[in-house]
PDB file of C-alpha atoms and ligand atoms in Angstrom:
ATOM      1  CA  UNK M   1       0.000   0.000   0.000  1.00 41.00           C
ATOM      2  CA  UNK M   2       1.381   3.425  -0.954  1.00 46.00           C
ATOM      3  CA  UNK M   3       0.870   6.019   1.755  1.00 53.00           C
ATOM      4  CA  UNK M   4       0.307   9.502   0.380  1.00 62.00           C
ATOM      5  CA  UNK M   5       1.209  12.665   2.212  1.00 86.00           C
ATOM      6  CA  UNK M   6      -1.871  14.898   2.562  1.00 94.00           C
ATOM      7  CA  UNK M   7      -1.216  17.942   0.370  1.00 95.00           C
ATOM      8  CA  UNK M   8      -4.635  19.185  -0.690  1.00 97.00           C
ATOM      9  CA  UNK M   9      -7.227  21.129   1.288  1.00 98.00           C
ATOM     10  CA  UNK M  10     -10.830  21.479   0.130  1.00 98.00           C
ATOM     11  CA  UNK M  11     -12.893  24.433   1.349  1.00 98.00           C
ATOM     12  CA  UNK M  12     -16.627  23.996   0.611  1.00 98.00           C
ATOM     13  CA  UNK M  13     -18.002  27.532   0.412  1.00 97.00           C
ATOM     14  CA  UNK M  14     -20.993  27.036  -1.853  1.00 96.00           C
ATOM     15  CA  UNK M  15     -23.727  27.158   0.819  1.00 95.00           C
ATOM     16  CA  UNK M  16     -26.427  29.816   1.022  1.00 95.00           C
ATOM     17  CA  UNK M  17     -25.896  30.857   4.653  1.00 94.00           C
ATOM     18  CA  UNK M  18     -29.624  31.298   5.226  1.00 95.00           C
ATOM     19  CA  UNK M  19     -29.210  31.542   9.013  1.00 95.00           C
ATOM     20  CA  UNK M  20     -27.526  34.908   8.528  1.00 96.00           C
ATOM     21  CA  UNK M  21     -29.955  36.483   6.071  1.00 96.00           C
ATOM     22  CA  UNK M  22     -30.251  39.290   5.164  1.00 97.00           C
ATOM     23  CA  UNK M  23     -26.503  39.951   5.565  1.00 96.00           C
ATOM     24  CA  UNK M  24     -25.688  36.894   3.421  1.00 96.00           C
ATOM     25  CA  UNK M  25     -27.939  38.059   0.581  1.00 95.00           C
ATOM     26  CA  UNK M  26     -24.977  39.765  -1.094  1.00 95.00           C
ATOM     27  CA  UNK M  27     -22.087  38.824   1.229  1.00 96.00           C
ATOM     28  CA  UNK M  28     -20.801  35.229   1.426  1.00 97.00           C
ATOM     29  CA  UNK M  29     -21.245  33.761   4.909  1.00 97.00           C
ATOM     30  CA  UNK M  30     -17.574  32.786   4.848  1.00 97.00           C
ATOM     31  CA  UNK M  31     -16.656  36.503   4.558  1.00 98.00           C
ATOM     32  CA  UNK M  32     -18.384  37.362   7.843  1.00 98.00           C
ATOM     33  CA  UNK M  33     -15.744  38.931  10.069  1.00 97.00           C
ATOM     34  CA  UNK M  34     -14.628  37.986  13.532  1.00 98.00           C
ATOM     35  CA  UNK M  35     -13.473  41.549  14.229  1.00 97.00           C
ATOM     36  CA  UNK M  36     -11.116  42.212  11.310  1.00 94.00           C
ATOM     37  CA  UNK M  37     -10.607  38.818   9.729  1.00 96.00           C
ATOM     38  CA  UNK M  38     -13.170  36.913   7.641  1.00 97.00           C
ATOM     39  CA  UNK M  39     -14.041  33.343   8.640  1.00 98.00           C
ATOM     40  CA  UNK M  40     -12.522  31.879   5.480  1.00 98.00           C
ATOM     41  CA  UNK M  41      -9.118  33.425   6.237  1.00 97.00           C
ATOM     42  CA  UNK M  42      -8.874  31.624   9.579  1.00 97.00           C
ATOM     43  CA  UNK M  43      -9.229  28.194   7.933  1.00 98.00           C
ATOM     44  CA  UNK M  44      -6.953  29.046   5.028  1.00 98.00           C
ATOM     45  CA  UNK M  45      -4.247  30.116   7.500  1.00 97.00           C
ATOM     46  CA  UNK M  46      -4.886  26.932   9.498  1.00 97.00           C
ATOM     47  CA  UNK M  47      -4.373  24.793   6.383  1.00 97.00           C
ATOM     48  CA  UNK M  48      -1.203  26.603   5.306  1.00 97.00           C
ATOM     49  CA  UNK M  49       0.284  26.460   8.822  1.00 96.00           C
ATOM     50  CA  UNK M  50      -0.375  22.716   8.820  1.00 95.00           C
ATOM     51  CA  UNK M  51       1.702  22.393   5.633  1.00 95.00           C
ATOM     52  CA  UNK M  52      -1.140  21.833   3.148  1.00 96.00           C
ATOM     53  CA  UNK M  53      -0.035  23.088  -0.247  1.00 95.00           C
ATOM     54  CA  UNK M  54      -2.928  23.047  -2.688  1.00 97.00           C
ATOM     55  CA  UNK M  55      -6.125  24.886  -1.806  1.00 98.00           C
ATOM     56  CA  UNK M  56      -9.366  23.967  -3.586  1.00 98.00           C
ATOM     57  CA  UNK M  57     -12.355  26.240  -3.030  1.00 98.00           C
ATOM     58  CA  UNK M  58     -15.824  24.951  -3.956  1.00 98.00           C
ATOM     59  CA  UNK M  59     -17.655  28.190  -4.563  1.00 97.00           C
ATOM     60  CA  UNK M  60     -21.088  29.150  -5.788  1.00 95.00           C
ATOM     61  CA  UNK M  61     -23.039  32.124  -7.073  1.00 92.00           C
ATOM     62  CA  UNK M  62     -22.247  35.392  -5.341  1.00 93.00           C
ATOM     63  CA  UNK M  63     -19.022  34.118  -3.751  1.00 96.00           C
ATOM     64  CA  UNK M  64     -16.658  36.231  -5.872  1.00 95.00           C
ATOM     65  CA  UNK M  65     -15.624  38.299  -2.842  1.00 96.00           C
ATOM     66  CA  UNK M  66     -13.725  35.271  -1.519  1.00 97.00           C
ATOM     67  CA  UNK M  67     -11.638  34.946  -4.678  1.00 96.00           C
ATOM     68  CA  UNK M  68     -10.910  38.673  -4.567  1.00 96.00           C
ATOM     69  CA  UNK M  69      -9.950  38.477  -0.896  1.00 97.00           C
ATOM     70  CA  UNK M  70      -7.142  36.021  -1.628  1.00 97.00           C
ATOM     71  CA  UNK M  71      -5.945  37.890  -4.723  1.00 95.00           C
ATOM     72  CA  UNK M  72      -3.392  40.690  -4.916  1.00 94.00           C
ATOM     73  CA  UNK M  73      -5.018  44.142  -4.649  1.00 93.00           C
ATOM     74  CA  UNK M  74      -2.421  46.146  -6.545  1.00 93.00           C
ATOM     75  CA  UNK M  75      -3.953  49.648  -6.293  1.00 95.00           C
ATOM     76  CA  UNK M  76      -4.800  49.266  -2.617  1.00 96.00           C
ATOM     77  CA  UNK M  77      -1.335  47.958  -1.764  1.00 96.00           C
ATOM     78  CA  UNK M  78       0.348  50.779  -3.722  1.00 97.00           C
ATOM     79  CA  UNK M  79      -1.825  53.372  -1.973  1.00 97.00           C
ATOM     80  CA  UNK M  80      -1.100  51.949   1.485  1.00 97.00           C
ATOM     81  CA  UNK M  81       2.626  51.919   0.683  1.00 97.00           C
ATOM     82  CA  UNK M  82       2.571  55.537  -0.579  1.00 97.00           C
ATOM     83  CA  UNK M  83       0.752  56.625   2.591  1.00 97.00           C
ATOM     84  CA  UNK M  84       3.220  54.807   4.812  1.00 97.00           C
ATOM     85  CA  UNK M  85       0.559  52.464   6.270  1.00 97.00           C
ATOM     86  CA  UNK M  86       3.001  49.595   6.378  1.00 97.00           C
ATOM     87  CA  UNK M  87       1.441  47.530   9.170  1.00 95.00           C
ATOM     88  CA  UNK M  88      -1.929  47.423   7.401  1.00 95.00           C
ATOM     89  CA  UNK M  89      -0.123  46.763   4.126  1.00 97.00           C
ATOM     90  CA  UNK M  90       1.505  43.685   5.683  1.00 96.00           C
ATOM     91  CA  UNK M  91      -1.933  42.427   6.821  1.00 93.00           C
ATOM     92  CA  UNK M  92      -3.381  42.963   3.327  1.00 95.00           C
ATOM     93  CA  UNK M  93      -0.443  41.239   1.631  1.00 94.00           C
ATOM     94  CA  UNK M  94      -0.807  38.281   3.968  1.00 91.00           C
ATOM     95  CA  UNK M  95      -4.161  37.503   2.330  1.00 92.00           C
ATOM     96  CA  UNK M  96      -2.631  37.048  -1.139  1.00 94.00           C
ATOM     97  CA  UNK M  97      -2.104  33.382  -1.842  1.00 95.00           C
ATOM     98  CA  UNK M  98       0.999  32.126  -3.562  1.00 93.00           C
ATOM     99  CA  UNK M  99       0.416  32.098  -7.336  1.00 93.00           C
ATOM    100  CA  UNK M 100      -0.914  28.784  -8.575  1.00 94.00           C
ATOM    101  CA  UNK M 101      -1.716  27.232  -5.206  1.00 96.00           C
ATOM    102  CA  UNK M 102      -5.475  27.995  -5.212  1.00 97.00           C
ATOM    103  CA  UNK M 103      -8.189  26.615  -7.511  1.00 97.00           C
ATOM    104  CA  UNK M 104     -11.830  27.617  -7.591  1.00 97.00           C
ATOM    105  CA  UNK M 105     -14.626  25.328  -8.775  1.00 97.00           C
ATOM    106  CA  UNK M 106     -18.275  26.326  -8.997  1.00 96.00           C
ATOM    107  CA  UNK M 107     -20.863  24.150  -7.337  1.00 97.00           C
ATOM    108  CA  UNK M 108     -23.653  25.233  -9.694  1.00 94.00           C
ATOM    109  CA  UNK M 109     -26.384  24.453  -7.170  1.00 95.00           C
ATOM    110  CA  UNK M 110     -26.036  24.237  -3.380  1.00 95.00           C
ATOM    111  CA  UNK M 111     -26.853  20.529  -3.186  1.00 96.00           C
ATOM    112  CA  UNK M 112     -25.245  19.975   0.181  1.00 97.00           C
ATOM    113  CA  UNK M 113     -21.825  19.570   1.752  1.00 97.00           C
ATOM    114  CA  UNK M 114     -21.361  16.077   0.310  1.00 98.00           C
ATOM    115  CA  UNK M 115     -22.070  17.353  -3.186  1.00 98.00           C
ATOM    116  CA  UNK M 116     -19.639  20.258  -2.683  1.00 98.00           C
ATOM    117  CA  UNK M 117     -16.858  17.833  -1.666  1.00 98.00           C
ATOM    118  CA  UNK M 118     -17.686  15.574  -4.636  1.00 98.00           C
ATOM    119  CA  UNK M 119     -17.205  18.585  -6.953  1.00 98.00           C
ATOM    120  CA  UNK M 120     -13.498  18.489  -5.977  1.00 98.00           C
ATOM    121  CA  UNK M 121     -12.959  14.908  -7.208  1.00 98.00           C
ATOM    122  CA  UNK M 122     -10.981  15.696 -10.368  1.00 97.00           C
ATOM    123  CA  UNK M 123      -8.674  18.157  -8.636  1.00 97.00           C
ATOM    124  CA  UNK M 124      -8.120  15.890  -5.636  1.00 97.00           C
ATOM    125  CA  UNK M 125      -7.462  12.757  -7.710  1.00 96.00           C
ATOM    126  CA  UNK M 126      -6.388   9.574  -5.988  1.00 95.00           C
ATOM    127  CA  UNK M 127      -4.870  10.870  -2.775  1.00 94.00           C
ATOM    128  CA  UNK M 128      -6.118  11.582   0.746  1.00 95.00           C
ATOM    129  CA  UNK M 129      -7.178  15.167   1.326  1.00 96.00           C
ATOM    130  CA  UNK M 130      -8.321  17.570   4.014  1.00 97.00           C
ATOM    131  CA  UNK M 131     -11.704  19.308   4.221  1.00 98.00           C
ATOM    132  CA  UNK M 132     -12.090  22.458   6.309  1.00 98.00           C
ATOM    133  CA  UNK M 133     -15.384  24.251   6.959  1.00 98.00           C
ATOM    134  CA  UNK M 134     -14.965  27.982   7.383  1.00 98.00           C
ATOM    135  CA  UNK M 135     -17.940  28.311   9.682  1.00 96.00           C
ATOM    136  CA  UNK M 136     -16.315  26.095  12.323  1.00 96.00           C
ATOM    137  CA  UNK M 137     -13.760  28.335  13.958  1.00 97.00           C
ATOM    138  CA  UNK M 138     -11.180  26.865  16.343  1.00 96.00           C
ATOM    139  CA  UNK M 139      -9.246  29.452  18.314  1.00 94.00           C
ATOM    140  CA  UNK M 140      -6.522  29.235  20.944  1.00 88.00           C
ATOM    141  CA  UNK M 141      -5.403  25.741  19.909  1.00 85.00           C
ATOM    142  CA  UNK M 142      -1.884  24.399  20.583  1.00 85.00           C
ATOM    143  CA  UNK M 143      -1.431  23.801  16.869  1.00 92.00           C
ATOM    144  CA  UNK M 144      -3.670  24.149  13.790  1.00 94.00           C
ATOM    145  CA  UNK M 145      -6.633  21.827  14.354  1.00 95.00           C
ATOM    146  CA  UNK M 146      -6.159  20.178  10.964  1.00 96.00           C
ATOM    147  CA  UNK M 147      -2.523  19.448  11.930  1.00 94.00           C
ATOM    148  CA  UNK M 148      -3.808  17.552  14.979  1.00 94.00           C
ATOM    149  CA  UNK M 149      -5.813  15.360  12.593  1.00 94.00           C
ATOM    150  CA  UNK M 150      -2.824  14.903  10.288  1.00 92.00           C
ATOM    151  CA  UNK M 151      -0.730  13.728  13.244  1.00 88.00           C
ATOM    152  CA  UNK M 152      -3.197  11.038  14.178  1.00 83.00           C
ATOM    153  CA  UNK M 153      -4.366   9.726  10.798  1.00 69.00           C
ATOM    154  CA  UNK M 154      -2.989   6.347   9.887  1.00 64.00           C
ATOM    155  CA  UNK M 155      -2.799   4.509   6.595  1.00 63.00           C
ATOM    156  CA  UNK M 156      -5.722   5.055   4.296  1.00 67.00           C
ATOM    157  CA  UNK M 157      -8.267   5.679   7.080  1.00 73.00           C
ATOM    158  CA  UNK M 158     -10.347   8.777   7.710  1.00 91.00           C
ATOM    159  CA  UNK M 159     -10.023  11.233  10.602  1.00 94.00           C
ATOM    160  CA  UNK M 160     -12.603  13.690  11.845  1.00 96.00           C
ATOM    161  CA  UNK M 161     -12.362  16.483  14.417  1.00 96.00           C
ATOM    162  CA  UNK M 162     -14.836  16.001  17.265  1.00 96.00           C
ATOM    163  CA  UNK M 163     -15.975  17.628  20.463  1.00 95.00           C
ATOM    164  CA  UNK M 164     -18.510  16.848  23.168  1.00 95.00           C
ATOM    165  CA  UNK M 165     -21.720  18.884  22.817  1.00 93.00           C
ATOM    166  CA  UNK M 166     -24.683  19.295  25.199  1.00 93.00           C
ATOM    167  CA  UNK M 167     -27.375  16.584  24.920  1.00 94.00           C
ATOM    168  CA  UNK M 168     -29.946  19.083  23.611  1.00 93.00           C
ATOM    169  CA  UNK M 169     -27.616  20.161  20.756  1.00 91.00           C
ATOM    170  CA  UNK M 170     -26.858  16.742  19.213  1.00 95.00           C
ATOM    171  CA  UNK M 171     -29.521  17.190  16.544  1.00 94.00           C
ATOM    172  CA  UNK M 172     -27.417  19.989  14.987  1.00 91.00           C
ATOM    173  CA  UNK M 173     -24.444  17.724  14.186  1.00 93.00           C
ATOM    174  CA  UNK M 174     -23.072  14.498  12.785  1.00 94.00           C
ATOM    175  CA  UNK M 175     -22.675  12.299  15.887  1.00 96.00           C
ATOM    176  CA  UNK M 176     -20.253   9.379  16.370  1.00 96.00           C
ATOM    177  CA  UNK M 177     -20.924   6.005  17.906  1.00 94.00           C
ATOM    178  CA  UNK M 178     -17.498   5.135  19.246  1.00 91.00           C
ATOM    179  CA  UNK M 179     -15.297   3.116  21.581  1.00 90.00           C
ATOM    180  CA  UNK M 180     -13.954   4.727  24.776  1.00 87.00           C
ATOM    181  CA  UNK M 181     -11.798   7.797  24.272  1.00 89.00           C
ATOM    182  CA  UNK M 182      -8.070   7.167  24.473  1.00 91.00           C
ATOM    183  CA  UNK M 183      -6.248  10.423  25.014  1.00 91.00           C
ATOM    184  CA  UNK M 184      -6.967  12.629  22.014  1.00 91.00           C
ATOM    185  CA  UNK M 185      -8.676   9.984  19.905  1.00 93.00           C
ATOM    186  CA  UNK M 186     -11.539   7.532  19.685  1.00 94.00           C
ATOM    187  CA  UNK M 187     -12.369   4.813  17.170  1.00 94.00           C
ATOM    188  CA  UNK M 188     -15.759   5.260  15.517  1.00 95.00           C
ATOM    189  CA  UNK M 189     -18.213   2.406  14.852  1.00 94.00           C
ATOM    190  CA  UNK M 190     -20.807   4.570  13.148  1.00 94.00           C
ATOM    191  CA  UNK M 191     -21.692   8.160  12.358  1.00 95.00           C
ATOM    192  CA  UNK M 192     -25.233   9.518  12.148  1.00 94.00           C
ATOM    193  CA  UNK M 193     -26.392  12.861  10.782  1.00 91.00           C
ATOM    194  CA  UNK M 194     -28.395  15.143  13.105  1.00 93.00           C
ATOM    195  CA  UNK M 195     -30.003  12.465  15.346  1.00 95.00           C
ATOM    196  CA  UNK M 196     -32.787  13.272  17.815  1.00 96.00           C
ATOM    197  CA  UNK M 197     -31.274  13.548  21.316  1.00 95.00           C
ATOM    198  CA  UNK M 198     -33.009  10.361  22.485  1.00 95.00           C
ATOM    199  CA  UNK M 199     -31.620   8.446  19.474  1.00 95.00           C
ATOM    200  CA  UNK M 200     -28.073   9.847  19.506  1.00 95.00           C
ATOM    201  CA  UNK M 201     -25.372   7.203  20.081  1.00 95.00           C
ATOM    202  CA  UNK M 202     -23.218   9.714  22.028  1.00 96.00           C
ATOM    203  CA  UNK M 203     -22.661  13.444  22.483  1.00 96.00           C
ATOM    204  CA  UNK M 204     -19.488  13.355  20.356  1.00 97.00           C
ATOM    205  CA  UNK M 205     -20.081  15.747  17.484  1.00 96.00           C
ATOM    206  CA  UNK M 206     -18.208  16.225  14.215  1.00 96.00           C
ATOM    207  CA  UNK M 207     -16.838  19.747  13.902  1.00 95.00           C
ATOM    208  CA  UNK M 208     -15.822  20.676  10.396  1.00 96.00           C
ATOM    209  CA  UNK M 209     -12.329  19.212   9.925  1.00 97.00           C
ATOM    210  CA  UNK M 210     -11.810  15.986   8.004  1.00 97.00           C
ATOM    211  CA  UNK M 211      -8.994  13.948   6.492  1.00 97.00           C
ATOM    212  CA  UNK M 212     -10.630  11.733   3.900  1.00 96.00           C
ATOM    213  CA  UNK M 213      -9.572   8.907   1.652  1.00 95.00           C
ATOM    214  CA  UNK M 214     -10.290   9.525  -2.065  1.00 96.00           C
ATOM    215  CA  UNK M 215     -12.566   6.479  -1.847  1.00 95.00           C
ATOM    216  CA  UNK M 216     -15.148   8.888  -0.418  1.00 97.00           C
ATOM    217  CA  UNK M 217     -15.923  10.129  -3.946  1.00 98.00           C
ATOM    218  CA  UNK M 218     -17.351   6.733  -4.953  1.00 97.00           C
ATOM    219  CA  UNK M 219     -19.583   6.732  -1.867  1.00 97.00           C
ATOM    220  CA  UNK M 220     -20.717  10.312  -2.521  1.00 97.00           C
ATOM    221  CA  UNK M 221     -21.586   9.324  -6.075  1.00 96.00           C
ATOM    222  CA  UNK M 222     -23.962   6.644  -4.738  1.00 95.00           C
ATOM    223  CA  UNK M 223     -25.696   8.846  -2.137  1.00 95.00           C
ATOM    224  CA  UNK M 224     -29.362   9.620  -2.643  1.00 93.00           C
ATOM    225  CA  UNK M 225     -30.355  13.234  -1.938  1.00 94.00           C
ATOM    226  CA  UNK M 226     -32.203  13.877   1.331  1.00 91.00           C
ATOM    227  CA  UNK M 227     -35.780  15.241   1.329  1.00 90.00           C
ATOM    228  CA  UNK M 228     -34.274  18.748   1.086  1.00 89.00           C
ATOM    229  CA  UNK M 229     -32.317  17.693  -2.037  1.00 92.00           C
ATOM    230  CA  UNK M 230     -28.889  17.630  -0.323  1.00 95.00           C
ATOM    231  CA  UNK M 231     -26.126  15.035  -0.524  1.00 96.00           C
ATOM    232  CA  UNK M 232     -24.816  14.481   2.997  1.00 95.00           C
ATOM    233  CA  UNK M 233     -21.100  13.966   3.578  1.00 96.00           C
ATOM    234  CA  UNK M 234     -21.858  12.223   6.876  1.00 95.00           C
ATOM    235  CA  UNK M 235     -23.936   9.518   5.182  1.00 95.00           C
ATOM    236  CA  UNK M 236     -21.180   8.790   2.655  1.00 96.00           C
ATOM    237  CA  UNK M 237     -18.626   8.501   5.494  1.00 96.00           C
ATOM    238  CA  UNK M 238     -20.999   6.141   7.329  1.00 96.00           C
ATOM    239  CA  UNK M 239     -21.210   3.849   4.264  1.00 96.00           C
ATOM    240  CA  UNK M 240     -17.431   3.857   3.906  1.00 95.00           C
ATOM    241  CA  UNK M 241     -17.029   2.952   7.569  1.00 94.00           C
ATOM    242  CA  UNK M 242     -19.495   0.057   7.197  1.00 94.00           C
ATOM    243  CA  UNK M 243     -17.374  -1.236   4.307  1.00 94.00           C
ATOM    244  CA  UNK M 244     -14.344  -1.419   6.606  1.00 91.00           C
ATOM    245  CA  UNK M 245     -12.451   1.866   6.190  1.00 91.00           C
ATOM    246  CA  UNK M 246     -11.552   2.931   9.755  1.00 92.00           C
ATOM    247  CA  UNK M 247     -12.659   6.292  11.107  1.00 94.00           C
ATOM    248  CA  UNK M 248     -10.862   8.065  13.944  1.00 95.00           C
ATOM    249  CA  UNK M 249     -12.393  10.888  15.964  1.00 96.00           C
ATOM    250  CA  UNK M 250      -9.814  13.447  17.124  1.00 95.00           C
ATOM    251  CA  UNK M 251     -10.637  15.657  20.119  1.00 96.00           C
ATOM    252  CA  UNK M 252      -8.879  18.777  18.875  1.00 94.00           C
ATOM    253  CA  UNK M 253      -7.488  21.254  21.367  1.00 93.00           C
ATOM    254  CA  UNK M 254      -8.570  24.876  21.442  1.00 91.00           C
ATOM    255  CA  UNK M 255     -11.951  26.479  21.731  1.00 93.00           C
ATOM    256  CA  UNK M 256     -14.423  25.821  18.952  1.00 95.00           C
ATOM    257  CA  UNK M 257     -17.130  28.220  17.801  1.00 96.00           C
ATOM    258  CA  UNK M 258     -20.040  27.308  15.539  1.00 94.00           C
ATOM    259  CA  UNK M 259     -19.887  30.432  13.390  1.00 96.00           C
ATOM    260  CA  UNK M 260     -22.606  29.125  11.085  1.00 94.00           C
ATOM    261  CA  UNK M 261     -24.992  30.415  13.755  1.00 93.00           C
ATOM    262  CA  UNK M 262     -25.394  33.852  15.341  1.00 94.00           C
ATOM    263  CA  UNK M 263     -24.520  32.800  18.898  1.00 93.00           C
ATOM    264  CA  UNK M 264     -21.244  31.258  17.708  1.00 95.00           C
ATOM    265  CA  UNK M 265     -20.064  34.312  15.833  1.00 96.00           C
ATOM    266  CA  UNK M 266     -20.923  36.600  18.760  1.00 97.00           C
ATOM    267  CA  UNK M 267     -19.017  34.318  21.164  1.00 97.00           C
ATOM    268  CA  UNK M 268     -16.004  34.109  18.815  1.00 98.00           C
ATOM    269  CA  UNK M 269     -15.947  37.891  18.449  1.00 97.00           C
ATOM    270  CA  UNK M 270     -15.990  38.354  22.236  1.00 97.00           C
ATOM    271  CA  UNK M 271     -13.291  35.705  22.675  1.00 96.00           C
ATOM    272  CA  UNK M 272     -10.979  37.459  20.209  1.00 96.00           C
ATOM    273  CA  UNK M 273     -11.782  40.894  21.585  1.00 97.00           C
ATOM    274  CA  UNK M 274     -10.967  39.806  25.140  1.00 96.00           C
ATOM    275  CA  UNK M 275      -7.572  38.588  23.939  1.00 94.00           C
ATOM    276  CA  UNK M 276      -6.779  41.938  22.371  1.00 95.00           C
ATOM    277  CA  UNK M 277      -5.124  44.415  24.746  1.00 96.00           C
ATOM    278  CA  UNK M 278      -6.819  47.426  23.084  1.00 96.00           C
ATOM    279  CA  UNK M 279     -10.309  45.912  22.815  1.00 97.00           C
ATOM    280  CA  UNK M 280     -10.595  43.924  26.064  1.00 97.00           C
ATOM    281  CA  UNK M 281     -11.163  46.908  28.411  1.00 96.00           C
ATOM    282  CA  UNK M 282     -13.747  48.390  26.012  1.00 95.00           C
ATOM    283  CA  UNK M 283     -15.684  45.115  25.866  1.00 95.00           C
ATOM    284  CA  UNK M 284     -15.647  44.699  29.660  1.00 95.00           C
ATOM    285  CA  UNK M 285     -16.717  48.299  30.232  1.00 95.00           C
ATOM    286  CA  UNK M 286     -19.440  48.183  27.554  1.00 93.00           C
ATOM    287  CA  UNK M 287     -20.960  45.014  28.998  1.00 91.00           C
ATOM    288  CA  UNK M 288     -20.969  46.584  32.492  1.00 91.00           C
ATOM    289  CA  UNK M 289     -22.648  49.765  31.228  1.00 91.00           C
ATOM    290  CA  UNK M 290     -25.200  48.042  28.956  1.00 87.00           C
ATOM    291  CA  UNK M 291     -26.021  45.568  31.693  1.00 84.00           C
ATOM    292  CA  UNK M 292     -26.651  48.241  34.329  1.00 84.00           C
ATOM    293  CA  UNK M 293     -28.707  50.306  31.811  1.00 82.00           C
ATOM    294  CA  UNK M 294     -30.827  47.206  31.121  1.00 78.00           C
ATOM    295  CA  UNK M 295     -31.419  46.672  34.830  1.00 79.00           C
ATOM    296  CA  UNK M 296     -32.368  50.322  35.275  1.00 76.00           C
ATOM    297  CA  UNK M 297     -35.121  50.071  32.655  1.00 71.00           C
TER     298      UNK M 297
HETATM  299  P1  UTP Q   1     -24.065  24.689   6.240  1.00 87.30           P
HETATM  300  O1  UTP Q   1     -24.587  23.356   6.558  1.00 87.30           O
HETATM  301  O2  UTP Q   1     -23.805  25.606   7.376  1.00 87.30           O
HETATM  302  O3  UTP Q   1     -25.055  25.372   5.197  1.00 87.30           O
HETATM  303  O4  UTP Q   1     -22.734  24.497   5.413  1.00 87.30           O
HETATM  304  P2  UTP Q   1     -25.137  26.847   4.641  1.00 87.30           P
HETATM  305  O5  UTP Q   1     -25.988  26.821   3.434  1.00 87.30           O
HETATM  306  O6  UTP Q   1     -23.784  27.446   4.462  1.00 87.30           O
HETATM  307  O7  UTP Q   1     -25.826  27.700   5.811  1.00 87.30           O
HETATM  308  P3  UTP Q   1     -27.341  27.761   6.347  1.00 87.30           P
HETATM  309  O8  UTP Q   1     -27.570  26.456   7.069  1.00 87.30           O
HETATM  310  O9  UTP Q   1     -28.258  27.951   5.170  1.00 87.30           O
HETATM  311  O10 UTP Q   1     -27.335  28.933   7.264  1.00 87.30           O
HETATM  312  C1  UTP Q   1     -21.490  24.154   5.985  1.00 87.30           C
HETATM  313  C2  UTP Q   1     -20.385  24.484   4.974  1.00 87.30           C
HETATM  314  O11 UTP Q   1     -20.616  23.756   3.781  1.00 87.30           O
HETATM  315  C3  UTP Q   1     -20.708  24.631   2.677  1.00 87.30           C
HETATM  316  C4  UTP Q   1     -21.094  25.979   3.264  1.00 87.30           C
HETATM  317  O12 UTP Q   1     -20.693  27.037   2.413  1.00 87.30           O
HETATM  318  C5  UTP Q   1     -20.402  25.976   4.603  1.00 87.30           C
HETATM  319  O13 UTP Q   1     -19.063  26.435   4.497  1.00 87.30           O
HETATM  320  N1  UTP Q   1     -21.731  24.152   1.717  1.00 87.30           N
HETATM  321  C6  UTP Q   1     -22.980  23.834   2.155  1.00 87.30           C
HETATM  322  C7  UTP Q   1     -21.402  24.057   0.388  1.00 87.30           C
HETATM  323  O14 UTP Q   1     -20.255  24.346  -0.025  1.00 87.30           O
HETATM  324  N2  UTP Q   1     -22.365  23.672  -0.490  1.00 87.30           N
HETATM  325  C8  UTP Q   1     -23.619  23.339  -0.102  1.00 87.30           C
HETATM  326  O15 UTP Q   1     -24.445  22.965  -0.947  1.00 87.30           O
HETATM  327  C9  UTP Q   1     -23.934  23.436   1.266  1.00 87.30           C
END
């Protein structure tokens, strides 16, 4: 068996982001900022820091802002340089990706995460690859979350980032049935998409980072759309697991925020602000003032 190094990262960004409407009517959800950095930039930096070399974005209608964000902005950079705004210039330049390392494919219709991943099949080819969801933000980790998965994946198996979630939240996630946790990892027996709490096999939820074997494309091909017309990645992984490809859950370090929902993006923004020497006192003071004003009403 030839073991391939994981070199390619797939970023599915073709979703509609309906939970954030109306802001996502004209702005891609993945461009929502956590203070001054858009969600997509966090995961791209995570992938590059982990040593992934080829970035594949699965985009859709109205997502052009993402391509522009990672491009060189010649006039802006020249203007910042002429005005001596060198610190901001460095931040802007940091967004430009190395020429030739990014590819963009259109998912013509948002037919689900599984369909978006399947759209990458020709660019991925026959090698294992990473998938990173921009709306799952992991901050304050010891190392890039996807690097924690890369460290633990073995052979041709699949790895998935997981975390424990409250019982009442299991129906928002893919949930693992698994053997006892051993340190950072657990071995999965099954994975179910958005179970009812009373039917969930555990509270171990999948959180938007995957290392997948290219065999997944065959399983995605065979998936039937759900009643909402979507192809689920979780269901394809479940079929692959049943056929004997092992699946490892990795309890990644760091704090994870579900930025596909409003509460997650607010919490992530506060978390970052409280770690920023200039913003932290303003946040603390504002909360004190707003809180006492509320009570006075
Ligand atoms: P979500 O499940 O959060 O869906 O997608 P969504 O459409 O973006 O958001 P809501 O639920 O309507 O608010 C998780 C990730 O998968 C991508 C999304 O862009 C997001 O990064 N995705 C989802 C696709 O690339 N294509 C799809 O068809 C669906």
